[in-house]
Amino acid sequence: MKQLFSVLLFVCCCLRPVAAQVSDPTGTQSSPCAGDNFFLPTEVRINRQLKENPDANSAFVMRSNFLLDRLLWGGQVEPDDTLSQMARRVAARLLVNDELTRCAISIYTLNSSDVNAWTFDRGVILITTGLYARIENEAQLAFVLAHEISHYKSKHALNTFALQSCDDLQRCSAPERLNRINSYSRENEMEADREGIAMMRAAGYDLSTVTSVFDLLQYSYLPVHEVKFRKNYFEDESLVLPSQYFLGLVNEIVRRDVVNDTTGTHPTIRKRRVVADFLRDSVPSAMPRFIASNEIQFLHFRKLANKALGKQLICEAHYREALYHAYAIQELWPDVKPEAELLIAQSLYGIALLRATLHKGDDDISNFTRYAGVQGELQQVYYLFSKLGAMESAVLALHYNWKCSTTYPENTLFVGQRERLLKLVTGFYRLDENDFSLQGPPAEQQQKDAGNDVRGEVYATKPSYDFHTYALAGLLKTDFREAFAERVSFYSSHSFIDEITAHDHPLKRIVLFDPFIKITDRKHPGNQFFYEEEKKRLELERNFDLQMEAGNVTKVSCASVFYRYPDQQMTERTLLSQYVNERLLTGPLFFPAPAGLAALEQLRLNGPAELKNTRYILLAGITSQQNFKTTDLQSIAPETSSVSGKPRTAYFALLLDAQNGRMLLNEYSVSKKALTAKQMIAWVGELCVKINHL
């Protein structure tokens, strides 16, 4: 099923167009540039490129444009956020004397915790949230951009087409797909470093910061910040974590150097650092050095990037990493405390849901007990949750979310999470007031848990007191007690399972997320018939329109990849994409995971009217492999009439209840017949009948 969900990561999103207008170094407005046009039909773009560059590899132009557009419209790319705007200002400084290149490139943010950047042949530069969050000053950002701009100017994406993999890119994450599309050689990387340093020197940037960028790459597997994780962070007068749950010492951070680069497409970071040092020192800078034109402005940029990374870590279900990252940024910048506390509350909520749905034999459970290989203070967080049981994790999450909802009563996310956690504690774990003490743990009991080895680990089978027994003592003296008693009373006569499995009869207001169709040559799966896919996808969409309207199902929305409304905000596609992607990573949960819950809450509060009361999300698609007698991928109408051999068509549909995260329908079928309009109509009809009968 994860493979089917992965296909849906390419569901497409309509975004408003962004003109690549940037400010010059003096703060005056540069001349407007056309830049990359989000709403230009892919086939038109391809024909233009082939006409302007008749010698270009047509297969590469088609493949790269279709795959890139699917990514740009899929809800994972921010086209005009503050991070992208800052990058454009720095790029304008680098290209102040090269208006042609400045107008040809477009810089966007890819929502990913991966630390990377990519450049495409049509001038699109994608930089990940993970890389932005690690950049410490403007000069470092300038080197990243200068490196990517050099790739574009040297046409490396076009010249390395032979190195690309023909694997099914749609079964990969966004960073993996991009790495496969643009596999630059070691020589290209060194050339981009060399040209990038020259570009920085000409713009007057401080070259002493160049090699520090390689340190960011070297330690990209570590958290952005290293801050001591205090044991008393979650504690109050009643909630006291046993000393057994914390280490005396954590693993030190050890640099991991790769020495041999003969088998990869990139030179080692060590080699790039050495060459960069030589290039930096070989020619003196001809202009005054500076690091940032406005340090206060760049500090604001860093805070935004770090908050964005925290949200992204939650979207990727890296809840322990998100918790530590949020803790670290509020220790460094106290003014981000409200946003950081929300990230921590979401992380605790996500951990509690995962622990409640996993069984002892699951790989994910063993993952929660591993901590030995983690370096730095993040190991404290890993160790803590290796000691906390599933029920204890839920109690800790409830305690933190309830206190935050009291501090920030206007934030509906805290309220939503605390109510679901309260249901989990009382309905699933069946805890009542008798399971809790109204006093904190006795001091003498706490002392017994002191570690007796150098790492602070205690070898007792369990601590001398039950953490959860005392954890809610403080809250039970507040209005929490009434809400807790009300829930306990409810579950004395109701089933938790019945409550979370209930759904509307019949189903109403279904969001049909972009139908997906993929058509490939069975003998050569790398050959994808993009034009034919577009035609079939539009047919599929029309079939859903007709048959859902004919039944009792209300189809709320269906965002077509080729809908282009320049004045229409389509952020709901990004929000739904967050829900779907996180749902893939977390598996079956009792309630929506934190990023998905936040996305649904935002849709209800700020989304279009037809989405405010949406509860059900339908994801559907078709993959078809056929033997084509032609491999002419440029044809708008490939010779589908000359299909031969043994075709194979797979149909899949998943219906999700956004209210509780349940999968109501999971349909998958395979046909040995070629994909035809008749087959498509029949499948949609059968699917709609099943939905109406739920």
XYZ file of C-alpha atoms in Angstrom:
694
model
C 0.000 0.000 0.000
C 2.876 2.388 0.670
C 3.843 2.110 -2.998
C 0.336 3.091 -4.033
C 0.403 6.051 -1.677
C 3.823 7.053 -3.032
C 2.375 7.329 -6.507
C -0.023 9.881 -5.101
C 2.822 12.125 -3.970
C 2.706 13.462 -7.521
C -0.877 14.671 -7.194
C -0.874 18.101 -8.664
C -1.674 21.485 -7.272
C -2.720 24.772 -8.844
C -0.619 27.686 -7.663
C -0.840 31.324 -8.510
C 1.847 32.515 -10.914
C 4.920 34.190 -9.548
C 6.838 36.755 -11.537
C 10.534 36.520 -10.870
C 10.896 40.110 -9.737
C 13.767 40.765 -7.380
C 15.346 43.764 -5.750
C 18.822 44.873 -6.624
C 21.538 45.331 -3.969
C 20.752 49.006 -3.569
C 17.173 48.256 -2.693
C 15.717 49.629 -5.924
C 13.373 47.479 -7.949
C 15.040 45.509 -10.735
C 13.417 45.332 -14.116
C 10.649 42.693 -14.126
C 11.450 39.265 -15.526
C 9.142 36.636 -16.905
C 10.895 33.832 -15.023
C 9.311 30.402 -14.809
C 5.587 30.425 -15.580
C 3.678 28.029 -13.346
C 0.633 28.128 -15.552
C 2.236 27.577 -18.934
C 0.989 24.212 -20.266
C 3.774 21.671 -20.204
C 3.302 20.674 -23.814
C 3.608 24.320 -24.915
C 6.775 24.707 -22.871
C 8.273 21.559 -24.409
C 7.523 22.658 -27.965
C 9.099 26.060 -27.307
C 12.263 24.554 -25.874
C 12.665 22.120 -28.748
C 12.057 24.886 -31.265
C 14.599 27.195 -29.605
C 17.127 24.386 -29.095
C 16.724 21.900 -31.965
C 19.814 19.975 -30.854
C 18.432 19.321 -27.348
C 17.704 15.751 -26.291
C 13.941 15.618 -26.844
C 13.395 12.726 -24.403
C 15.171 14.651 -21.664
C 13.253 17.877 -22.346
C 9.935 16.066 -22.166
C 10.743 13.981 -19.109
C 12.285 16.790 -17.076
C 9.473 19.259 -17.834
C 6.615 16.905 -16.994
C 8.232 15.592 -13.820
C 9.225 19.076 -12.684
C 5.741 20.493 -13.301
C 4.173 17.652 -11.359
C 6.460 18.435 -8.467
C 5.865 22.195 -8.641
C 2.082 21.713 -8.694
C 2.016 18.896 -6.143
C 1.784 20.895 -2.928
C 5.409 20.443 -1.811
C 6.807 23.643 -3.342
C 6.446 27.210 -2.006
C 6.730 29.571 -4.991
C 6.690 32.940 -3.250
C 7.355 32.466 0.459
C 9.663 34.716 2.478
C 12.571 32.281 2.153
C 12.343 32.293 -1.641
C 12.085 36.078 -1.679
C 15.269 36.406 0.376
C 17.082 34.009 -1.947
C 15.981 36.050 -4.967
C 17.410 39.225 -3.445
C 20.767 37.504 -2.925
C 20.664 36.086 -6.464
C 20.034 39.604 -7.772
C 23.184 40.776 -6.020
C 25.175 37.927 -7.548
C 23.775 38.628 -11.025
C 23.667 42.417 -10.907
C 25.695 42.539 -14.142
C 24.018 39.550 -15.806
C 20.399 40.484 -16.392
C 19.883 37.676 -18.929
C 20.630 34.963 -16.355
C 18.836 36.815 -13.563
C 15.675 36.891 -15.637
C 16.037 33.246 -16.657
C 16.150 31.729 -13.171
C 13.320 31.182 -10.695
C 13.974 30.196 -7.076
C 11.432 28.214 -5.062
C 11.375 26.467 -1.687
C 10.924 22.690 -1.550
C 9.300 21.587 1.697
C 11.732 18.887 2.802
C 14.003 18.344 5.807
C 16.635 17.061 3.402
C 19.680 19.354 3.114
C 20.008 19.953 -0.613
C 19.397 22.161 -3.653
C 18.773 21.402 -7.334
C 18.864 23.265 -10.634
C 16.865 22.377 -13.726
C 17.603 23.116 -17.342
C 14.777 25.639 -17.609
C 16.215 27.776 -14.808
C 14.213 26.524 -11.829
C 16.263 26.334 -8.619
C 14.797 24.422 -5.676
C 16.243 24.831 -2.182
C 14.980 22.712 0.700
C 13.686 23.993 4.000
C 16.347 21.841 5.673
C 19.159 23.702 3.902
C 17.669 27.137 4.520
C 17.417 26.398 8.253
C 21.137 25.602 8.480
C 22.402 28.711 6.676
C 23.895 31.153 9.187
C 24.550 34.282 7.112
C 23.961 35.833 3.728
C 27.356 34.867 2.348
C 26.616 31.168 2.910
C 23.308 31.552 1.092
C 25.165 33.382 -1.681
C 27.540 30.432 -2.160
C 24.661 27.945 -2.351
C 22.925 30.092 -4.973
C 26.124 30.840 -6.901
C 26.836 27.093 -7.073
C 23.336 26.344 -8.426
C 23.377 29.264 -10.863
C 26.706 27.951 -12.190
C 25.059 24.586 -12.862
C 22.404 26.377 -14.910
C 24.830 28.575 -16.850
C 27.024 25.555 -17.681
C 23.967 23.519 -18.809
C 24.956 20.625 -16.545
C 21.394 19.306 -16.380
C 21.355 18.856 -20.149
C 24.899 17.530 -20.424
C 24.425 14.784 -17.840
C 21.252 13.218 -19.225
C 23.155 9.992 -19.890
C 23.817 9.608 -16.158
C 20.144 9.584 -15.216
C 18.360 6.545 -13.894
C 15.336 5.200 -15.747
C 13.803 3.833 -12.541
C 10.239 4.676 -11.671
C 10.782 8.147 -10.195
C 7.240 8.304 -8.867
C 7.980 5.731 -6.188
C 10.576 7.998 -4.591
C 10.383 10.918 -2.214
C 10.762 14.379 -3.736
C 14.504 14.666 -2.881
C 15.158 11.165 -4.242
C 13.356 11.978 -7.487
C 15.326 15.178 -7.885
C 18.630 13.442 -7.221
C 17.839 10.897 -9.920
C 16.753 13.517 -12.424
C 19.837 15.699 -11.936
C 22.801 13.407 -11.310
C 25.684 15.774 -11.878
C 29.171 14.333 -12.285
C 32.075 14.970 -9.904
C 33.630 17.244 -12.533
C 30.435 19.294 -12.799
C 30.286 19.754 -9.043
C 33.864 20.993 -8.857
C 33.226 23.324 -11.798
C 30.120 24.742 -10.102
C 32.116 25.336 -6.905
C 34.847 27.118 -8.851
C 32.471 29.315 -10.843
C 30.354 29.972 -7.772
C 33.333 31.276 -5.796
C 34.271 33.540 -8.713
C 30.695 34.854 -8.794
C 30.786 35.557 -5.041
C 34.128 37.340 -5.347
C 32.772 39.582 -8.089
C 29.745 40.448 -5.938
C 31.937 41.308 -2.951
C 30.901 38.513 -0.586
C 33.195 37.378 2.207
C 34.809 34.205 0.830
C 35.965 33.081 4.277
C 32.440 31.699 4.809
C 32.567 29.353 1.803
C 34.081 26.341 3.516
C 31.615 26.654 6.413
C 28.894 25.655 3.907
C 30.630 22.297 3.575
C 30.392 21.906 7.356
C 26.630 22.343 7.052
C 26.593 19.507 4.505
C 29.029 17.418 6.555
C 26.753 17.464 9.607
C 23.417 17.446 7.792
C 22.420 14.230 9.601
C 22.487 16.111 12.926
C 19.936 18.584 14.320
C 20.459 22.170 13.203
C 21.319 23.321 16.733
C 23.057 21.571 19.624
C 21.509 22.683 22.929
C 21.521 20.822 26.237
C 18.148 19.146 26.802
C 17.081 19.933 30.379
C 15.381 17.222 32.416
C 13.031 19.716 34.056
C 11.625 21.119 30.806
C 8.343 19.171 31.027
C 8.219 19.099 34.806
C 6.185 21.109 37.310
C 5.426 20.713 41.016
C 3.595 17.437 40.324
C 4.915 16.013 37.055
C 8.442 14.769 37.738
C 10.122 12.441 35.267
C 12.058 9.603 36.924
C 15.821 10.111 36.819
C 15.990 6.720 35.144
C 14.537 8.325 32.018
C 17.609 10.512 31.414
C 21.262 9.861 30.610
C 24.192 11.243 32.561
C 26.288 11.548 29.399
C 25.348 11.518 25.736
C 27.345 10.347 22.738
C 29.767 12.947 21.504
C 29.419 14.206 17.942
C 31.925 12.496 15.661
C 32.666 13.788 12.179
C 31.915 11.285 9.412
C 34.260 11.755 6.488
C 33.908 9.859 3.214
C 37.332 9.477 1.635
C 36.652 7.533 -1.572
C 34.481 9.249 -4.205
C 35.245 6.985 -7.159
C 31.853 5.260 -7.052
C 29.634 8.336 -6.641
C 28.514 11.204 -8.811
C 29.724 13.831 -6.312
C 33.235 14.501 -4.982
C 33.672 14.067 -1.236
C 32.954 17.054 0.974
C 36.563 16.902 2.190
C 37.853 17.269 -1.379
C 35.438 20.095 -2.144
C 36.520 21.896 1.038
C 40.204 21.649 0.145
C 39.644 22.910 -3.411
C 37.419 25.730 -2.174
C 40.092 26.839 0.310
C 42.635 26.992 -2.508
C 40.307 28.925 -4.827
C 39.354 31.300 -2.034
C 42.940 32.192 -1.172
C 44.490 32.104 -4.646
C 43.053 35.430 -5.823
C 42.508 38.379 -3.463
C 39.038 39.886 -3.376
C 38.790 43.064 -5.430
C 35.915 44.479 -3.399
C 35.223 45.100 0.297
C 34.021 42.001 2.122
C 30.702 41.704 3.868
C 28.670 38.843 5.261
C 25.164 40.223 5.383
C 23.739 43.453 4.070
C 21.346 43.504 7.002
C 22.096 41.208 9.946
C 18.762 41.921 11.656
C 16.921 41.014 8.462
C 18.908 37.796 8.099
C 18.230 36.832 11.734
C 14.533 37.137 10.909
C 15.157 34.894 7.894
C 16.905 32.295 10.089
C 14.033 32.208 12.561
C 11.483 31.780 9.770
C 13.537 28.989 8.197
C 13.900 27.169 11.512
C 10.184 27.399 12.286
C 9.430 26.120 8.781
C 11.809 23.196 9.309
C 10.052 22.289 12.557
C 6.722 22.111 10.726
C 8.293 20.052 7.960
C 9.794 17.539 10.396
C 6.290 17.005 11.767
C 4.879 16.587 8.241
C 7.506 13.867 7.708
C 6.545 12.203 11.026
C 10.006 12.824 12.522
C 8.381 13.697 15.824
C 11.355 13.258 18.151
C 13.573 15.343 15.870
C 10.843 18.001 15.626
C 10.512 18.104 19.418
C 14.231 18.621 19.979
C 14.481 21.164 17.151
C 11.612 23.224 18.621
C 13.125 22.994 22.099
C 16.497 24.200 20.756
C 15.169 27.213 18.841
C 13.195 28.521 21.804
C 16.300 28.163 23.975
C 18.249 30.210 21.401
C 15.500 32.715 20.531
C 12.963 33.175 23.360
C 10.724 35.291 21.116
C 9.781 32.196 19.076
C 8.471 30.426 22.201
C 4.759 30.371 21.164
C 5.523 28.712 17.812
C 8.073 26.382 19.414
C 5.641 25.240 22.106
C 3.075 24.414 19.442
C 5.666 22.312 17.586
C 6.534 20.466 20.822
C 2.844 19.894 21.572
C 2.316 18.525 18.052
C 5.359 16.274 18.407
C 4.135 14.823 21.705
C 0.684 14.310 20.206
C 2.170 12.474 17.206
C 4.342 10.248 19.398
C 1.359 9.370 21.592
C -0.768 8.377 18.587
C 1.995 6.258 17.072
C 2.725 4.449 20.318
C -0.968 3.705 20.826
C -1.322 1.985 17.444
C 1.913 -0.037 17.352
C 2.312 -3.608 18.557
C 5.321 -5.183 20.248
C 6.422 -6.966 17.097
C 6.317 -3.877 14.890
C 9.570 -2.507 13.529
C 8.479 0.968 14.542
C 8.315 -0.101 18.185
C 11.917 -1.295 18.077
C 12.757 2.029 16.460
C 11.324 3.784 19.517
C 13.604 1.759 21.788
C 16.818 2.500 19.851
C 19.011 5.316 21.071
C 22.588 3.991 21.225
C 23.672 5.284 17.798
C 22.270 8.806 18.185
C 24.822 11.582 18.682
C 24.615 14.710 20.818
C 21.737 15.976 22.926
C 19.167 14.466 20.571
C 20.093 11.179 22.237
C 18.438 12.430 25.444
C 15.138 12.754 23.596
C 15.510 9.303 22.023
C 16.390 7.806 25.398
C 13.432 9.479 27.125
C 10.909 8.004 24.713
C 12.608 4.613 24.789
C 11.806 4.559 28.521
C 8.329 6.077 28.368
C 5.671 3.499 27.577
C 2.744 4.070 25.239
C 0.360 5.084 28.014
C 2.973 7.302 29.664
C 3.631 9.031 26.351
C -0.087 9.797 26.050
C -0.248 11.168 29.606
C 2.797 13.400 29.034
C 1.305 14.672 25.755
C -2.055 15.365 27.429
C -0.370 17.250 30.286
C 1.666 19.463 27.923
C -1.153 20.139 25.450
C -3.637 20.974 28.192
C -1.292 23.476 29.830
C -0.520 25.064 26.434
C -4.232 25.334 25.601
C -4.653 27.283 28.838
C -1.746 29.574 27.979
C -2.891 30.088 24.367
C -6.713 29.729 24.484
C -7.092 31.308 21.036
C -5.092 28.516 19.381
C -7.604 25.877 18.325
C -4.891 23.318 17.544
C -3.986 22.930 21.225
C -7.660 22.429 22.039
C -8.145 19.870 19.263
C -5.097 17.858 20.297
C -5.905 17.922 24.010
C -9.469 16.683 23.366
C -8.218 13.763 21.266
C -5.550 12.914 23.831
C -8.170 13.011 26.576
C -10.211 10.500 24.558
C -7.111 8.348 24.138
C -6.293 8.310 27.868
C -9.837 7.669 29.080
C -11.307 5.685 26.176
C -8.397 3.623 24.888
C -6.259 3.197 28.031
C -9.368 3.239 30.279
C -7.757 5.380 32.970
C -9.957 7.094 35.552
C -9.396 9.355 38.541
C -8.493 6.428 40.800
C -5.400 5.805 38.658
C -3.934 9.182 39.595
C -2.648 10.763 42.768
C -3.442 14.337 43.771
C 0.112 14.753 45.066
C 3.481 14.618 43.326
C 5.908 11.691 43.742
C 7.579 11.518 47.183
C 11.079 12.991 47.224
C 12.574 9.849 48.750
C 11.185 7.770 45.888
C 12.695 10.124 43.320
C 16.096 9.818 44.977
C 16.091 6.041 44.622
C 16.124 6.429 40.870
C 19.495 8.208 40.726
C 21.738 6.526 38.155
C 24.625 4.417 39.398
C 26.769 4.348 36.267
C 28.670 6.962 34.307
C 25.927 7.353 31.694
C 23.188 7.751 34.290
C 21.394 4.588 33.197
C 19.559 2.598 35.861
C 19.471 -1.169 35.521
C 16.265 -1.690 37.516
C 13.425 -3.189 35.481
C 11.309 -0.121 36.197
C 11.558 3.074 38.237
C 10.533 3.016 41.892
C 7.342 4.951 41.140
C 4.897 5.013 38.240
C 5.393 8.241 36.370
C 1.818 8.493 35.102
C 0.324 8.110 38.597
C 1.563 11.534 39.649
C 1.771 13.247 36.253
C -1.712 14.797 36.275
C -1.818 15.754 39.963
C -1.497 19.451 39.211
C -4.111 19.432 36.443
C -6.620 17.535 38.585
C -6.767 20.573 40.845
C -8.036 22.720 37.952
C -11.006 22.672 35.553
C -9.291 19.715 33.851
C -10.799 17.483 36.533
C -14.355 18.174 35.360
C -13.500 17.492 31.707
C -11.656 14.312 32.699
C -14.598 13.046 34.793
C -17.015 13.792 31.942
C -14.969 11.686 29.504
C -14.616 8.825 32.000
C -18.384 8.840 32.486
C -18.958 8.814 28.716
C -16.794 5.730 28.179
C -18.467 3.877 31.003
C -21.401 3.393 28.635
C -19.778 3.862 25.212
C -17.098 2.023 23.260
C -13.985 3.898 22.180
C -13.734 1.753 19.056
C -17.357 2.420 18.105
C -16.794 6.143 18.488
C -13.710 6.341 16.282
C -15.080 4.004 13.599
C -18.404 5.788 13.146
C -18.965 7.642 9.883
C -21.788 9.284 7.981
C -24.427 7.159 6.259
C -24.440 7.777 3.383
C -21.141 9.533 2.842
C -21.373 13.179 1.884
C -18.986 15.904 0.755
C -16.025 13.930 -0.547
C -12.901 15.723 -1.696
C -11.666 13.963 -4.824
C -7.928 14.566 -4.768
C -6.287 14.785 -8.198
C -6.861 11.514 -10.074
C -3.559 10.076 -11.196
C -2.796 8.172 -14.383
C 0.511 6.761 -15.515
C 1.041 5.055 -18.874
C 4.338 3.397 -19.737
C 5.793 1.078 -22.351
C 5.800 -2.432 -20.867
C 9.097 -3.337 -22.557
C 10.729 -0.047 -21.559
C 9.127 1.224 -18.302
C 11.301 4.344 -18.423
C 9.360 5.509 -21.474
C 6.357 7.370 -20.143
C 3.579 8.589 -22.432
C 2.909 11.937 -20.792
C 0.566 13.359 -23.433
C -1.557 10.256 -23.424
C -1.696 10.402 -19.617
C -3.075 13.932 -19.737
C -5.836 12.954 -22.119
C -6.822 9.896 -20.066
C -6.686 11.839 -16.801
C -9.159 14.407 -18.111
C -11.452 11.545 -19.193
C -11.199 10.007 -15.718
C -12.022 13.321 -14.081
C -15.109 13.759 -16.253
C -16.244 10.230 -15.379
C -16.020 11.005 -11.674
C -17.920 14.256 -12.213
C -20.800 12.488 -13.962
C -21.095 9.398 -11.781
C -20.635 11.079 -8.407
C -23.275 13.663 -9.289
C -25.611 10.890 -10.395
C -25.264 9.141 -7.026
C -25.637 10.339 -3.458
C -22.042 11.515 -3.174
C -21.206 15.196 -3.292
C -17.860 15.773 -4.963
C -16.492 18.911 -3.326
C -13.290 19.496 -5.247
C -11.120 18.038 -7.939
C -7.975 20.056 -8.632
C -6.760 19.448 -12.140
C -3.075 19.745 -12.843
C -3.914 21.719 -15.960
C -6.378 24.144 -14.375
C -4.762 27.544 -14.486
C -6.488 30.390 -12.695
C -3.896 33.136 -12.128
C -6.024 34.944 -9.551
C -7.017 31.894 -7.496
C -5.226 30.830 -4.322
C -4.885 27.049 -4.205
C -3.247 26.571 -0.815
C -5.828 23.917 0.041
C -3.938 21.561 -2.285
C -0.817 22.019 -0.183
C -2.777 21.401 3.014
C -4.436 18.259 1.671
C -1.055 17.084 0.420
C 0.337 17.466 3.949
C -2.511 15.359 5.310
C -2.051 12.612 2.726
C 1.749 12.454 2.935
C 1.807 12.271 6.730
C -0.970 9.675 6.670
C 1.264 7.543 4.437
C 4.162 7.742 6.883
C 2.208 7.147 10.089
C -0.032 4.312 8.961
C -3.291 3.514 10.825
C -3.978 6.023 13.596
C -6.996 6.601 15.824
C -7.034 10.300 14.947
C -5.377 12.513 12.315
C -1.636 12.943 12.883
C -0.438 16.435 13.953
C 0.419 17.953 10.562
C -2.754 16.522 9.038
C -4.829 17.814 11.932
C -3.278 21.275 11.529
C -3.975 21.208 7.784
C -7.623 20.246 8.330
C -8.016 22.942 10.973
C -6.614 25.566 8.609
C -8.931 24.408 5.834
C -11.929 24.706 8.132
C -10.942 28.160 9.345
C -9.496 29.751 6.206
C -10.269 27.464 3.293
C -12.941 27.920 0.637
C -16.521 27.481 1.787
C -16.980 24.111 0.086
C -14.040 22.622 2.008
C -14.839 23.889 5.519
C -16.977 20.898 6.474
C -15.088 18.303 4.477
C -14.530 14.985 6.176
C -13.694 12.434 3.468
C -10.806 12.388 1.006
C -10.765 10.088 -2.021
C -7.510 9.267 -3.758
C -7.780 7.342 -7.002
C -5.524 6.446 -9.870
C -4.618 4.105 -12.694
C -1.265 2.760 -13.846
C -1.062 1.082 -17.223
C 1.778 -0.749 -18.949
C 1.302 -1.459 -22.638
C 3.521 -2.583 -25.473
C 3.737 0.313 -27.881
C 5.205 -0.184 -31.337
C 6.494 3.357 -31.165
C 8.682 4.962 -28.523
C 8.102 8.429 -29.929
C 7.431 10.294 -26.685
C 6.933 13.582 -28.519
C 3.700 12.471 -30.102
C 0.630 14.172 -28.674
C -1.346 11.115 -29.782
C 0.905 8.034 -29.517
C -0.108 5.051 -31.577
C -2.238 3.481 -28.886
C -4.206 1.637 -31.565
C -1.151 -0.512 -32.278
C -0.890 -2.021 -28.798
C 0.473 -5.541 -28.803
C 1.624 -8.170 -26.320
C 0.274 -8.457 -22.756
C -0.954 -5.151 -21.337
C -1.413 -4.683 -17.599
C -3.622 -2.044 -15.983
C -3.872 -1.491 -12.227
C -6.697 0.493 -10.605
C -6.505 1.776 -7.035
C -8.665 3.908 -4.761
C -8.356 4.883 -1.124
C -11.054 6.656 0.860
C -9.875 8.337 4.061
C -11.907 9.690 6.956
C -10.112 12.948 7.745
C -11.859 13.226 11.118
C -10.281 10.148 12.650
C -7.675 9.074 10.090
C -9.396 5.770 9.233
C -9.212 4.196 5.801
C -12.808 3.440 4.837
C -12.079 1.919 1.456
C -8.973 0.328 -0.007
C -9.571 -0.926 -3.520
C -6.876 -2.415 -5.745
C -7.443 -4.479 -8.870
C -5.382 -5.566 -11.864
C -6.644 -6.148 -15.382
C -4.827 -7.768 -18.301
C -6.666 -5.477 -20.662
C -5.394 -2.218 -22.085
C -6.709 1.025 -20.623
C -9.736 2.170 -22.603
C -12.509 4.699 -22.043
C -15.003 1.852 -21.574
C -12.868 0.159 -18.918
C -12.419 3.475 -17.134
C -16.148 4.235 -17.048
C -16.893 0.758 -15.708
C -14.304 1.070 -12.934
C -15.497 4.505 -11.808
C -19.086 3.249 -11.749
C -18.209 0.237 -9.578
C -16.207 2.440 -7.239
C -19.031 4.942 -6.783
C -21.461 2.108 -6.001
C -19.150 0.821 -3.245
C -18.814 4.311 -1.783
C -22.599 4.765 -1.739
C -22.978 1.465 0.135
C -20.536 2.347 2.915
